[in-house]
PDB file of N, CA, C and O in Angstrom:
ATOM      1  N   LEU Y   1     256.303-183.609  94.834  1.00  0.00           N
ATOM      2  CA  LEU Y   1     255.257-184.176  95.649  1.00  0.00           C
ATOM      3  C   LEU Y   1     255.271-183.580  97.047  1.00  0.00           C
ATOM      4  O   LEU Y   1     256.319-183.242  97.570  1.00  0.00           O
ATOM      5  N   PHE Y   2     254.104-183.550  97.646  1.00  0.00           N
ATOM      6  CA  PHE Y   2     253.991-183.022  99.003  1.00  0.00           C
ATOM      7  C   PHE Y   2     254.082-184.110 100.068  1.00  0.00           C
ATOM      8  O   PHE Y   2     254.233-183.815 101.234  1.00  0.00           O
ATOM      9  N   ILE Y   3     254.000-185.363  99.650  1.00  0.00           N
ATOM     10  CA  ILE Y   3     254.038-186.469 100.609  1.00  0.00           C
ATOM     11  C   ILE Y   3     255.323-186.463 101.442  1.00  0.00           C
ATOM     12  O   ILE Y   3     255.255-186.594 102.659  1.00  0.00           O
ATOM     13  N   PRO Y   4     256.511-186.319 100.845  1.00  0.00           N
ATOM     14  CA  PRO Y   4     257.723-186.312 101.674  1.00  0.00           C
ATOM     15  C   PRO Y   4     257.714-185.198 102.716  1.00  0.00           C
ATOM     16  O   PRO Y   4     258.168-185.403 103.838  1.00  0.00           O
ATOM     17  N   ASN Y   5     257.207-184.027 102.367  1.00  0.00           N
ATOM     18  CA  ASN Y   5     257.144-182.947 103.340  1.00  0.00           C
ATOM     19  C   ASN Y   5     256.189-183.291 104.473  1.00  0.00           C
ATOM     20  O   ASN Y   5     256.447-182.979 105.636  1.00  0.00           O
ATOM     21  N   TRP Y   6     255.088-183.931 104.140  1.00  0.00           N
ATOM     22  CA  TRP Y   6     254.150-184.360 105.185  1.00  0.00           C
ATOM     23  C   TRP Y   6     254.784-185.415 106.072  1.00  0.00           C
ATOM     24  O   TRP Y   6     254.582-185.418 107.281  1.00  0.00           O
ATOM     25  N   MET Y   7     255.552-186.307 105.465  1.00  0.00           N
ATOM     26  CA  MET Y   7     256.200-187.352 106.246  1.00  0.00           C
ATOM     27  C   MET Y   7     257.258-186.760 107.177  1.00  0.00           C
ATOM     28  O   MET Y   7     257.401-187.199 108.311  1.00  0.00           O
ATOM     29  N   ASN Y   8     257.999-185.769 106.711  1.00  0.00           N
ATOM     30  CA  ASN Y   8     258.962-185.103 107.589  1.00  0.00           C
ATOM     31  C   ASN Y   8     258.246-184.413 108.740  1.00  0.00           C
ATOM     32  O   ASN Y   8     258.705-184.452 109.881  1.00  0.00           O
ATOM     33  N   GLY Y   9     257.125-183.776 108.442  1.00  0.00           N
ATOM     34  CA  GLY Y   9     256.320-183.161 109.503  1.00  0.00           C
ATOM     35  C   GLY Y   9     255.817-184.195 110.487  1.00  0.00           C
ATOM     36  O   GLY Y   9     255.789-183.961 111.701  1.00  0.00           O
ATOM     37  N   PHE Y  10     255.412-185.362 109.973  1.00  0.00           N
ATOM     38  CA  PHE Y  10     254.971-186.451 110.842  1.00  0.00           C
ATOM     39  C   PHE Y  10     256.097-186.902 111.758  1.00  0.00           C
ATOM     40  O   PHE Y  10     255.894-187.106 112.958  1.00  0.00           O
ATOM     41  N   LEU Y  11     257.306-187.067 111.200  1.00  0.00           N
ATOM     42  CA  LEU Y  11     258.445-187.486 112.014  1.00  0.00           C
ATOM     43  C   LEU Y  11     258.751-186.486 113.118  1.00  0.00           C
ATOM     44  O   LEU Y  11     258.968-186.855 114.266  1.00  0.00           O
ATOM     45  N   ILE Y  12     258.747-185.213 112.774  1.00  0.00           N
ATOM     46  CA  ILE Y  12     259.030-184.178 113.773  1.00  0.00           C
ATOM     47  C   ILE Y  12     257.966-184.183 114.859  1.00  0.00           C
ATOM     48  O   ILE Y  12     258.276-184.119 116.046  1.00  0.00           O
ATOM     49  N   THR Y  13     256.705-184.286 114.453  1.00  0.00           N
ATOM     50  CA  THR Y  13     255.622-184.309 115.423  1.00  0.00           C
ATOM     51  C   THR Y  13     255.710-185.534 116.314  1.00  0.00           C
ATOM     52  O   THR Y  13     255.544-185.450 117.533  1.00  0.00           O
ATOM     53  N   LEU Y  14     255.978-186.672 115.716  1.00  0.00           N
ATOM     54  CA  LEU Y  14     256.044-187.912 116.481  1.00  0.00           C
ATOM     55  C   LEU Y  14     257.190-187.891 117.479  1.00  0.00           C
ATOM     56  O   LEU Y  14     257.027-188.285 118.632  1.00  0.00           O
ATOM     57  N   LEU Y  15     258.346-187.417 117.065  1.00  0.00           N
ATOM     58  CA  LEU Y  15     259.515-187.453 117.930  1.00  0.00           C
ATOM     59  C   LEU Y  15     259.542-186.332 118.959  1.00  0.00           C
ATOM     60  O   LEU Y  15     260.203-186.451 119.980  1.00  0.00           O
ATOM     61  N   ALA Y  16     258.827-185.245 118.725  1.00  0.00           N
ATOM     62  CA  ALA Y  16     258.875-184.114 119.646  1.00  0.00           C
ATOM     63  C   ALA Y  16     257.624-183.988 120.508  1.00  0.00           C
ATOM     64  O   ALA Y  16     257.584-183.167 121.407  1.00  0.00           O
ATOM     65  N   SER Y  17     256.618-184.779 120.249  1.00  0.00           N
ATOM     66  CA  SER Y  17     255.340-184.629 120.927  1.00  0.00           C
ATOM     67  C   SER Y  17     255.258-185.508 122.166  1.00  0.00           C
ATOM     68  O   SER Y  17     255.557-186.691 122.131  1.00  0.00           O
ATOM     69  N   SER Y  18     254.831-184.932 123.257  1.00  0.00           N
ATOM     70  CA  SER Y  18     254.596-185.755 124.437  1.00  0.00           C
ATOM     71  C   SER Y  18     253.289-186.515 124.302  1.00  0.00           C
ATOM     72  O   SER Y  18     253.013-187.426 125.070  1.00  0.00           O
ATOM     73  N   GLY Y  19     252.474-186.148 123.323  1.00  0.00           N
ATOM     74  CA  GLY Y  19     251.255-186.903 123.053  1.00  0.00           C
ATOM     75  C   GLY Y  19     251.556-188.295 122.540  1.00  0.00           C
ATOM     76  O   GLY Y  19     250.791-189.229 122.749  1.00  0.00           O
ATOM     77  N   ALA Y  20     252.692-188.448 121.874  1.00  0.00           N
ATOM     78  CA  ALA Y  20     253.133-189.774 121.458  1.00  0.00           C
ATOM     79  C   ALA Y  20     253.950-190.342 122.612  1.00  0.00           C
ATOM     80  O   ALA Y  20     255.161-190.267 122.645  1.00  0.00           O
ATOM     81  N   SER Y  21     253.279-190.873 123.591  1.00  0.00           N
ATOM     82  CA  SER Y  21     253.905-191.178 124.883  1.00  0.00           C
ATOM     83  C   SER Y  21     255.014-192.207 124.813  1.00  0.00           C
ATOM     84  O   SER Y  21     255.866-192.238 125.680  1.00  0.00           O
ATOM     85  N   LEU Y  22     255.050-193.033 123.807  1.00  0.00           N
ATOM     86  CA  LEU Y  22     256.120-194.016 123.735  1.00  0.00           C
ATOM     87  C   LEU Y  22     257.362-193.489 123.048  1.00  0.00           C
ATOM     88  O   LEU Y  22     258.436-194.034 123.209  1.00  0.00           O
ATOM     89  N   VAL Y  23     257.226-192.418 122.268  1.00  0.00           N
ATOM     90  CA  VAL Y  23     258.362-191.945 121.487  1.00  0.00           C
ATOM     91  C   VAL Y  23     258.750-190.526 121.853  1.00  0.00           C
ATOM     92  O   VAL Y  23     259.881-190.132 121.662  1.00  0.00           O
ATOM     93  N   GLY Y  24     257.850-189.740 122.387  1.00  0.00           N
ATOM     94  CA  GLY Y  24     258.137-188.341 122.694  1.00  0.00           C
ATOM     95  C   GLY Y  24     259.285-188.187 123.669  1.00  0.00           C
ATOM     96  O   GLY Y  24     259.423-188.946 124.618  1.00  0.00           O
ATOM     97  N   VAL Y  25     260.128-187.203 123.431  1.00  0.00           N
ATOM     98  CA  VAL Y  25     261.321-187.004 124.252  1.00  0.00           C
ATOM     99  C   VAL Y  25     260.961-186.719 125.702  1.00  0.00           C
ATOM    100  O   VAL Y  25     261.492-187.341 126.618  1.00  0.00           O
ATOM    101  N   SER Y  26     260.057-185.789 125.929  1.00  0.00           N
ATOM    102  CA  SER Y  26     259.730-185.438 127.313  1.00  0.00           C
ATOM    103  C   SER Y  26     259.107-186.616 128.045  1.00  0.00           C
ATOM    104  O   SER Y  26     259.371-186.834 129.232  1.00  0.00           O
ATOM    105  N   GLU Y  27     258.308-187.395 127.359  1.00  0.00           N
ATOM    106  CA  GLU Y  27     257.693-188.566 127.982  1.00  0.00           C
ATOM    107  C   GLU Y  27     258.739-189.647 128.262  1.00  0.00           C
ATOM    108  O   GLU Y  27     258.720-190.290 129.307  1.00  0.00           O
ATOM    109  N   LEU Y  28     259.658-189.818 127.343  1.00  0.00           N
ATOM    110  CA  LEU Y  28     260.724-190.805 127.527  1.00  0.00           C
ATOM    111  C   LEU Y  28     261.611-190.430 128.708  1.00  0.00           C
ATOM    112  O   LEU Y  28     261.939-191.281 129.539  1.00  0.00           O
ATOM    113  N   VAL Y  29     261.966-189.162 128.811  1.00  0.00           N
ATOM    114  CA  VAL Y  29     262.799-188.711 129.932  1.00  0.00           C
ATOM    115  C   VAL Y  29     262.021-188.837 131.242  1.00  0.00           C
ATOM    116  O   VAL Y  29     262.571-189.259 132.265  1.00  0.00           O
ATOM    117  N   GLY Y  30     260.732-188.520 131.218  1.00  0.00           N
ATOM    118  CA  GLY Y  30     259.913-188.661 132.423  1.00  0.00           C
ATOM    119  C   GLY Y  30     259.831-190.103 132.892  1.00  0.00           C
ATOM    120  O   GLY Y  30     259.943-190.395 134.089  1.00  0.00           O
ATOM    121  N   ARG Y  31     259.644-191.010 131.964  1.00  0.00           N
ATOM    122  CA  ARG Y  31     259.593-192.436 132.327  1.00  0.00           C
ATOM    123  C   ARG Y  31     260.958-192.920 132.807  1.00  0.00           C
ATOM    124  O   ARG Y  31     261.037-193.734 133.735  1.00  0.00           O
ATOM    125  N   THR Y  32     262.024-192.426 132.200  1.00  0.00           N
ATOM    126  CA  THR Y  32     263.369-192.797 132.643  1.00  0.00           C
ATOM    127  C   THR Y  32     263.615-192.292 134.055  1.00  0.00           C
ATOM    128  O   THR Y  32     264.184-193.003 134.890  1.00  0.00           O
ATOM    129  N   ASN Y  33     263.172-191.071 134.346  1.00  0.00           N
ATOM    130  CA  ASN Y  33     263.318-190.536 135.703  1.00  0.00           C
ATOM    131  C   ASN Y  33     262.550-191.375 136.716  1.00  0.00           C
ATOM    132  O   ASN Y  33     263.020-191.594 137.834  1.00  0.00           O
ATOM    133  N   THR Y  34     261.381-191.870 136.330  1.00  0.00           N
ATOM    134  CA  THR Y  34     260.602-192.733 137.216  1.00  0.00           C
ATOM    135  C   THR Y  34     261.353-194.026 137.507  1.00  0.00           C
ATOM    136  O   THR Y  34     261.421-194.477 138.656  1.00  0.00           O
ATOM    137  N   VAL Y  35     261.938-194.615 136.469  1.00  0.00           N
ATOM    138  CA  VAL Y  35     262.709-195.845 136.656  1.00  0.00           C
ATOM    139  C   VAL Y  35     263.931-195.577 137.530  1.00  0.00           C
ATOM    140  O   VAL Y  35     264.277-196.398 138.391  1.00  0.00           O
ATOM    141  N   ILE Y  36     264.581-194.439 137.323  1.00  0.00           N
ATOM    142  CA  ILE Y  36     265.755-194.091 138.140  1.00  0.00           C
ATOM    143  C   ILE Y  36     265.361-193.937 139.600  1.00  0.00           C
ATOM    144  O   ILE Y  36     266.080-194.379 140.499  1.00  0.00           O
ATOM    145  N   ASN Y  37     264.217-193.333 139.870  1.00  0.00           N
ATOM    146  CA  ASN Y  37     263.756-193.178 141.252  1.00  0.00           C
ATOM    147  C   ASN Y  37     263.511-194.534 141.906  1.00  0.00           C
ATOM    148  O   ASN Y  37     263.740-194.693 143.105  1.00  0.00           O
ATOM    149  N   VAL Y  38     263.041-195.488 141.135  1.00  0.00           N
ATOM    150  CA  VAL Y  38     262.784-196.823 141.685  1.00  0.00           C
ATOM    151  C   VAL Y  38     264.080-197.622 141.811  1.00  0.00           C
ATOM    152  O   VAL Y  38     264.318-198.278 142.821  1.00  0.00           O
ATOM    153  N   ALA Y  39     264.926-197.560 140.778  1.00  0.00           N
ATOM    154  CA  ALA Y  39     266.132-198.395 140.733  1.00  0.00           C
ATOM    155  C   ALA Y  39     267.294-197.800 141.527  1.00  0.00           C
ATOM    156  O   ALA Y  39     268.229-198.517 141.860  1.00  0.00           O
ATOM    157  N   GLY Y  40     267.245-196.526 141.796  1.00  0.00           N
ATOM    158  CA  GLY Y  40     268.352-195.885 142.498  1.00  0.00           C
ATOM    159  C   GLY Y  40     269.196-195.067 141.544  1.00  0.00           C
ATOM    160  O   GLY Y  40     269.310-195.389 140.361  1.00  0.00           O
ATOM    161  N   GLU Y  41     269.773-194.009 142.078  1.00  0.00           N
ATOM    162  CA  GLU Y  41     270.510-193.076 141.229  1.00  0.00           C
ATOM    163  C   GLU Y  41     271.854-193.614 140.759  1.00  0.00           C
ATOM    164  O   GLU Y  41     272.478-193.020 139.884  1.00  0.00           O
ATOM    165  N   SER Y  42     272.297-194.720 141.314  1.00  0.00           N
ATOM    166  CA  SER Y  42     273.586-195.273 140.876  1.00  0.00           C
ATOM    167  C   SER Y  42     273.512-195.782 139.429  1.00  0.00           C
ATOM    168  O   SER Y  42     274.539-195.913 138.768  1.00  0.00           O
ATOM    169  N   ASN Y  43     272.294-196.050 138.933  1.00  0.00           N
ATOM    170  CA  ASN Y  43     272.115-196.548 137.572  1.00  0.00           C
ATOM    171  C   ASN Y  43     271.683-195.449 136.603  1.00  0.00           C
ATOM    172  O   ASN Y  43     271.299-195.753 135.477  1.00  0.00           O
ATOM    173  N   ALA Y  44     271.746-194.202 137.002  1.00  0.00           N
ATOM    174  CA  ALA Y  44     271.185-193.113 136.200  1.00  0.00           C
ATOM    175  C   ALA Y  44     271.847-193.005 134.824  1.00  0.00           C
ATOM    176  O   ALA Y  44     271.148-192.910 133.810  1.00  0.00           O
ATOM    177  N   ILE Y  45     273.160-193.022 134.770  1.00  0.00           N
ATOM    178  CA  ILE Y  45     273.854-192.869 133.485  1.00  0.00           C
ATOM    179  C   ILE Y  45     273.506-194.021 132.547  1.00  0.00           C
ATOM    180  O   ILE Y  45     273.244-193.813 131.359  1.00  0.00           O
ATOM    181  N   LEU Y  46     273.483-195.228 133.070  1.00  0.00           N
ATOM    182  CA  LEU Y  46     273.145-196.394 132.263  1.00  0.00           C
ATOM    183  C   LEU Y  46     271.720-196.285 131.722  1.00  0.00           C
ATOM    184  O   LEU Y  46     271.477-196.546 130.540  1.00  0.00           O
ATOM    185  N   LEU Y  47     270.787-195.874 132.560  1.00  0.00           N
ATOM    186  CA  LEU Y  47     269.392-195.771 132.129  1.00  0.00           C
ATOM    187  C   LEU Y  47     269.182-194.636 131.142  1.00  0.00           C
ATOM    188  O   LEU Y  47     268.432-194.795 130.167  1.00  0.00           O
ATOM    189  N   TYR Y  48     269.822-193.489 131.361  1.00  0.00           N
ATOM    190  CA  TYR Y  48     269.723-192.395 130.390  1.00  0.00           C
ATOM    191  C   TYR Y  48     270.353-192.794 129.052  1.00  0.00           C
ATOM    192  O   TYR Y  48     269.852-192.435 127.992  1.00  0.00           O
ATOM    193  N   SER Y  49     271.465-193.528 129.105  1.00  0.00           N
ATOM    194  CA  SER Y  49     272.098-193.993 127.871  1.00  0.00           C
ATOM    195  C   SER Y  49     271.179-194.950 127.120  1.00  0.00           C
ATOM    196  O   SER Y  49     271.043-194.867 125.903  1.00  0.00           O
ATOM    197  N   TYR Y  50     270.543-195.847 127.854  1.00  0.00           N
ATOM    198  CA  TYR Y  50     269.608-196.784 127.238  1.00  0.00           C
ATOM    199  C   TYR Y  50     268.453-196.029 126.581  1.00  0.00           C
ATOM    200  O   TYR Y  50     268.076-196.326 125.441  1.00  0.00           O
ATOM    201  N   ALA Y  51     267.903-195.039 127.270  1.00  0.00           N
ATOM    202  CA  ALA Y  51     266.797-194.251 126.718  1.00  0.00           C
ATOM    203  C   ALA Y  51     267.239-193.486 125.475  1.00  0.00           C
ATOM    204  O   ALA Y  51     266.508-193.419 124.481  1.00  0.00           O
ATOM    205  N   ALA Y  52     268.439-192.915 125.496  1.00  0.00           N
ATOM    206  CA  ALA Y  52     268.941-192.166 124.341  1.00  0.00           C
ATOM    207  C   ALA Y  52     269.157-193.085 123.146  1.00  0.00           C
ATOM    208  O   ALA Y  52     268.802-192.735 122.012  1.00  0.00           O
ATOM    209  N   ILE Y  53     269.722-194.258 123.382  1.00  0.00           N
ATOM    210  CA  ILE Y  53     269.946-195.205 122.285  1.00  0.00           C
ATOM    211  C   ILE Y  53     268.614-195.670 121.711  1.00  0.00           C
ATOM    212  O   ILE Y  53     268.453-195.768 120.491  1.00  0.00           O
ATOM    213  N   TRP Y  54     267.654-195.945 122.569  1.00  0.00           N
ATOM    214  CA  TRP Y  54     266.327-196.367 122.109  1.00  0.00           C
ATOM    215  C   TRP Y  54     265.685-195.275 121.255  1.00  0.00           C
ATOM    216  O   TRP Y  54     265.143-195.548 120.191  1.00  0.00           O
ATOM    217  N   PHE Y  55     265.746-194.041 121.733  1.00  0.00           N
ATOM    218  CA  PHE Y  55     265.167-192.921 120.999  1.00  0.00           C
ATOM    219  C   PHE Y  55     265.844-192.746 119.642  1.00  0.00           C
ATOM    220  O   PHE Y  55     265.181-192.575 118.620  1.00  0.00           O
ATOM    221  N   LEU Y  56     267.171-192.796 119.610  1.00  0.00           N
ATOM    222  CA  LEU Y  56     267.895-192.650 118.349  1.00  0.00           C
ATOM    223  C   LEU Y  56     267.580-193.794 117.392  1.00  0.00           C
ATOM    224  O   LEU Y  56     267.461-193.580 116.184  1.00  0.00           O
ATOM    225  N   ALA Y  57     267.424-195.003 117.921  1.00  0.00           N
ATOM    226  CA  ALA Y  57     267.082-196.138 117.061  1.00  0.00           C
ATOM    227  C   ALA Y  57     265.720-195.941 116.417  1.00  0.00           C
ATOM    228  O   ALA Y  57     265.560-196.160 115.205  1.00  0.00           O
ATOM    229  N   VAL Y  58     264.744-195.501 117.190  1.00  0.00           N
ATOM    230  CA  VAL Y  58     263.408-195.249 116.630  1.00  0.00           C
ATOM    231  C   VAL Y  58     263.469-194.134 115.593  1.00  0.00           C
ATOM    232  O   VAL Y  58     262.892-194.251 114.509  1.00  0.00           O
ATOM    233  N   ALA Y  59     264.185-193.059 115.901  1.00  0.00           N
ATOM    234  CA  ALA Y  59     264.291-191.937 114.965  1.00  0.00           C
ATOM    235  C   ALA Y  59     264.972-192.362 113.664  1.00  0.00           C
ATOM    236  O   ALA Y  59     264.518-191.995 112.575  1.00  0.00           O
ATOM    237  N   LEU Y  60     266.043-193.146 113.761  1.00  0.00           N
ATOM    238  CA  LEU Y  60     266.756-193.580 112.559  1.00  0.00           C
ATOM    239  C   LEU Y  60     265.922-194.547 111.722  1.00  0.00           C
ATOM    240  O   LEU Y  60     265.924-194.467 110.492  1.00  0.00           O
ATOM    241  N   ILE Y  61     265.203-195.442 112.368  1.00  0.00           N
ATOM    242  CA  ILE Y  61     264.345-196.371 111.630  1.00  0.00           C
ATOM    243  C   ILE Y  61     263.246-195.612 110.898  1.00  0.00           C
ATOM    244  O   ILE Y  61     262.985-195.862 109.714  1.00  0.00           O
ATOM    245  N   LEU Y  62     262.601-194.673 111.582  1.00  0.00           N
ATOM    246  CA  LEU Y  62     261.543-193.896 110.928  1.00  0.00           C
ATOM    247  C   LEU Y  62     262.096-193.041 109.791  1.00  0.00           C
ATOM    248  O   LEU Y  62     261.476-192.937 108.732  1.00  0.00           O
ATOM    249  N   THR Y  63     263.258-192.452 109.984  1.00  0.00           N
ATOM    250  CA  THR Y  63     263.869-191.653 108.932  1.00  0.00           C
ATOM    251  C   THR Y  63     264.218-192.515 107.725  1.00  0.00           C
ATOM    252  O   THR Y  63     263.994-192.119 106.575  1.00  0.00           O
ATOM    253  N   PHE Y  64     264.741-193.709 107.968  1.00  0.00           N
ATOM    254  CA  PHE Y  64     265.053-194.635 106.889  1.00  0.00           C
ATOM    255  C   PHE Y  64     263.790-195.024 106.125  1.00  0.00           C
ATOM    256  O   PHE Y  64     263.778-195.031 104.888  1.00  0.00           O
ATOM    257  N   LEU Y  65     262.717-195.333 106.844  1.00  0.00           N
ATOM    258  CA  LEU Y  65     261.470-195.724 106.191  1.00  0.00           C
ATOM    259  C   LEU Y  65     260.881-194.588 105.364  1.00  0.00           C
ATOM    260  O   LEU Y  65     260.370-194.813 104.261  1.00  0.00           O
ATOM    261  N   VAL Y  66     260.958-193.371 105.871  1.00  0.00           N
ATOM    262  CA  VAL Y  66     260.460-192.222 105.108  1.00  0.00           C
ATOM    263  C   VAL Y  66     261.306-192.020 103.854  1.00  0.00           C
ATOM    264  O   VAL Y  66     260.775-191.722 102.783  1.00  0.00           O
ATOM    265  N   GLY Y  67     262.612-192.198 103.951  1.00  0.00           N
ATOM    266  CA  GLY Y  67     263.475-192.092 102.779  1.00  0.00           C
ATOM    267  C   GLY Y  67     263.139-193.134 101.728  1.00  0.00           C
ATOM    268  O   GLY Y  67     263.096-192.839 100.533  1.00  0.00           O
ATOM    269  N   ARG Y  68     262.884-194.353 102.173  1.00  0.00           N
ATOM    270  CA  ARG Y  68     262.481-195.407 101.226  1.00  0.00           C
ATOM    271  C   ARG Y  68     261.148-195.086 100.585  1.00  0.00           C
ATOM    272  O   ARG Y  68     260.967-195.301  99.391  1.00  0.00           O
ATOM    273  N   LEU Y  69     260.207-194.577 101.378  1.00  0.00           N
ATOM    274  CA  LEU Y  69     258.910-194.194 100.824  1.00  0.00           C
ATOM    275  C   LEU Y  69     259.070-193.073  99.811  1.00  0.00           C
ATOM    276  O   LEU Y  69     258.450-193.090  98.745  1.00  0.00           O
ATOM    277  N   ARG Y  70     259.930-192.118 100.110  1.00  0.00           N
ATOM    278  CA  ARG Y  70     260.176-190.999  99.191  1.00  0.00           C
ATOM    279  C   ARG Y  70     260.742-191.504  97.867  1.00  0.00           C
ATOM    280  O   ARG Y  70     260.297-191.107  96.795  1.00  0.00           O
ATOM    281  N   ARG Y  71     261.722-192.404  97.936  1.00  0.00           N
ATOM    282  CA  ARG Y  71     262.304-192.959  96.708  1.00  0.00           C
ATOM    283  C   ARG Y  71     261.279-193.781  95.938  1.00  0.00           C
ATOM    284  O   ARG Y  71     261.229-193.721  94.706  1.00  0.00           O
ATOM    285  N   TYR Y  72     260.473-194.542  96.637  1.00  0.00           N
ATOM    286  CA  TYR Y  72     259.444-195.345  95.976  1.00  0.00           C
ATOM    287  C   TYR Y  72     258.439-194.449  95.260  1.00  0.00           C
ATOM    288  O   TYR Y  72     258.102-194.689  94.108  1.00  0.00           O
ATOM    289  N   LEU Y  73     257.981-193.411  95.936  1.00  0.00           N
ATOM    290  CA  LEU Y  73     257.016-192.507  95.326  1.00  0.00           C
ATOM    291  C   LEU Y  73     257.619-191.755  94.147  1.00  0.00           C
ATOM    292  O   LEU Y  73     256.952-191.523  93.144  1.00  0.00           O
ATOM    293  N   ALA Y  74     258.884-191.385  94.273  1.00  0.00           N
ATOM    294  CA  ALA Y  74     259.540-190.668  93.169  1.00  0.00           C
ATOM    295  C   ALA Y  74     259.698-191.558  91.939  1.00  0.00           C
ATOM    296  O   ALA Y  74     259.642-191.078  90.815  1.00  0.00           O
ATOM    297  N   SER Y  75     259.886-192.847  92.159  1.00  0.00           N
ATOM    298  CA  SER Y  75     260.079-193.753  91.030  1.00  0.00           C
ATOM    299  C   SER Y  75     258.760-194.167  90.376  1.00  0.00           C
ATOM    300  O   SER Y  75     258.736-194.539  89.217  1.00  0.00           O
ATOM    301  N   THR Y  76     257.660-194.085  91.100  1.00  0.00           N
ATOM    302  CA  THR Y  76     256.375-194.538  90.550  1.00  0.00           C
ATOM    303  C   THR Y  76     255.522-193.411  90.002  1.00  0.00           C
ATOM    304  O   THR Y  76     254.633-193.657  89.195  1.00  0.00           O
ATOM    305  N   VAL Y  77     255.778-192.194  90.445  1.00  0.00           N
ATOM    306  CA  VAL Y  77     254.965-191.057  89.996  1.00  0.00           C
ATOM    307  C   VAL Y  77     255.563-190.494  88.714  1.00  0.00           C
ATOM    308  O   VAL Y  77     256.738-190.154  88.657  1.00  0.00           O
ATOM    309  N   VAL Y  78     254.750-190.434  87.680  1.00  0.00           N
ATOM    310  CA  VAL Y  78     255.186-189.866  86.407  1.00  0.00           C
ATOM    311  C   VAL Y  78     254.492-188.514  86.251  1.00  0.00           C
ATOM    312  O   VAL Y  78     253.272-188.412  86.322  1.00  0.00           O
ATOM    313  N   LEU Y  79     255.290-187.496  86.064  1.00  0.00           N
ATOM    314  CA  LEU Y  79     254.723-186.147  85.942  1.00  0.00           C
ATOM    315  C   LEU Y  79     254.457-185.795  84.514  1.00  0.00           C
ATOM    316  O   LEU Y  79     255.053-186.015  83.584  1.00  0.00           O
TER     317      LEU Y  79
END
């Protein structure tokens, strides 16, 4: 099936695109830098860590969901 390949492409696009402003890496780092400028540089490591954990959580959840979708489609499609 081509669906899993499309889903992997979707994940890569979603996680690497600044067009996806809530999930894109460059957008996330830009927003974190804005918060650091407001909150002060003494909190920079904590804020970058929070952003990295948030990003990894979103990536892992999406990867898990795509894996479940792949298994579901593989079990229901009869060739």
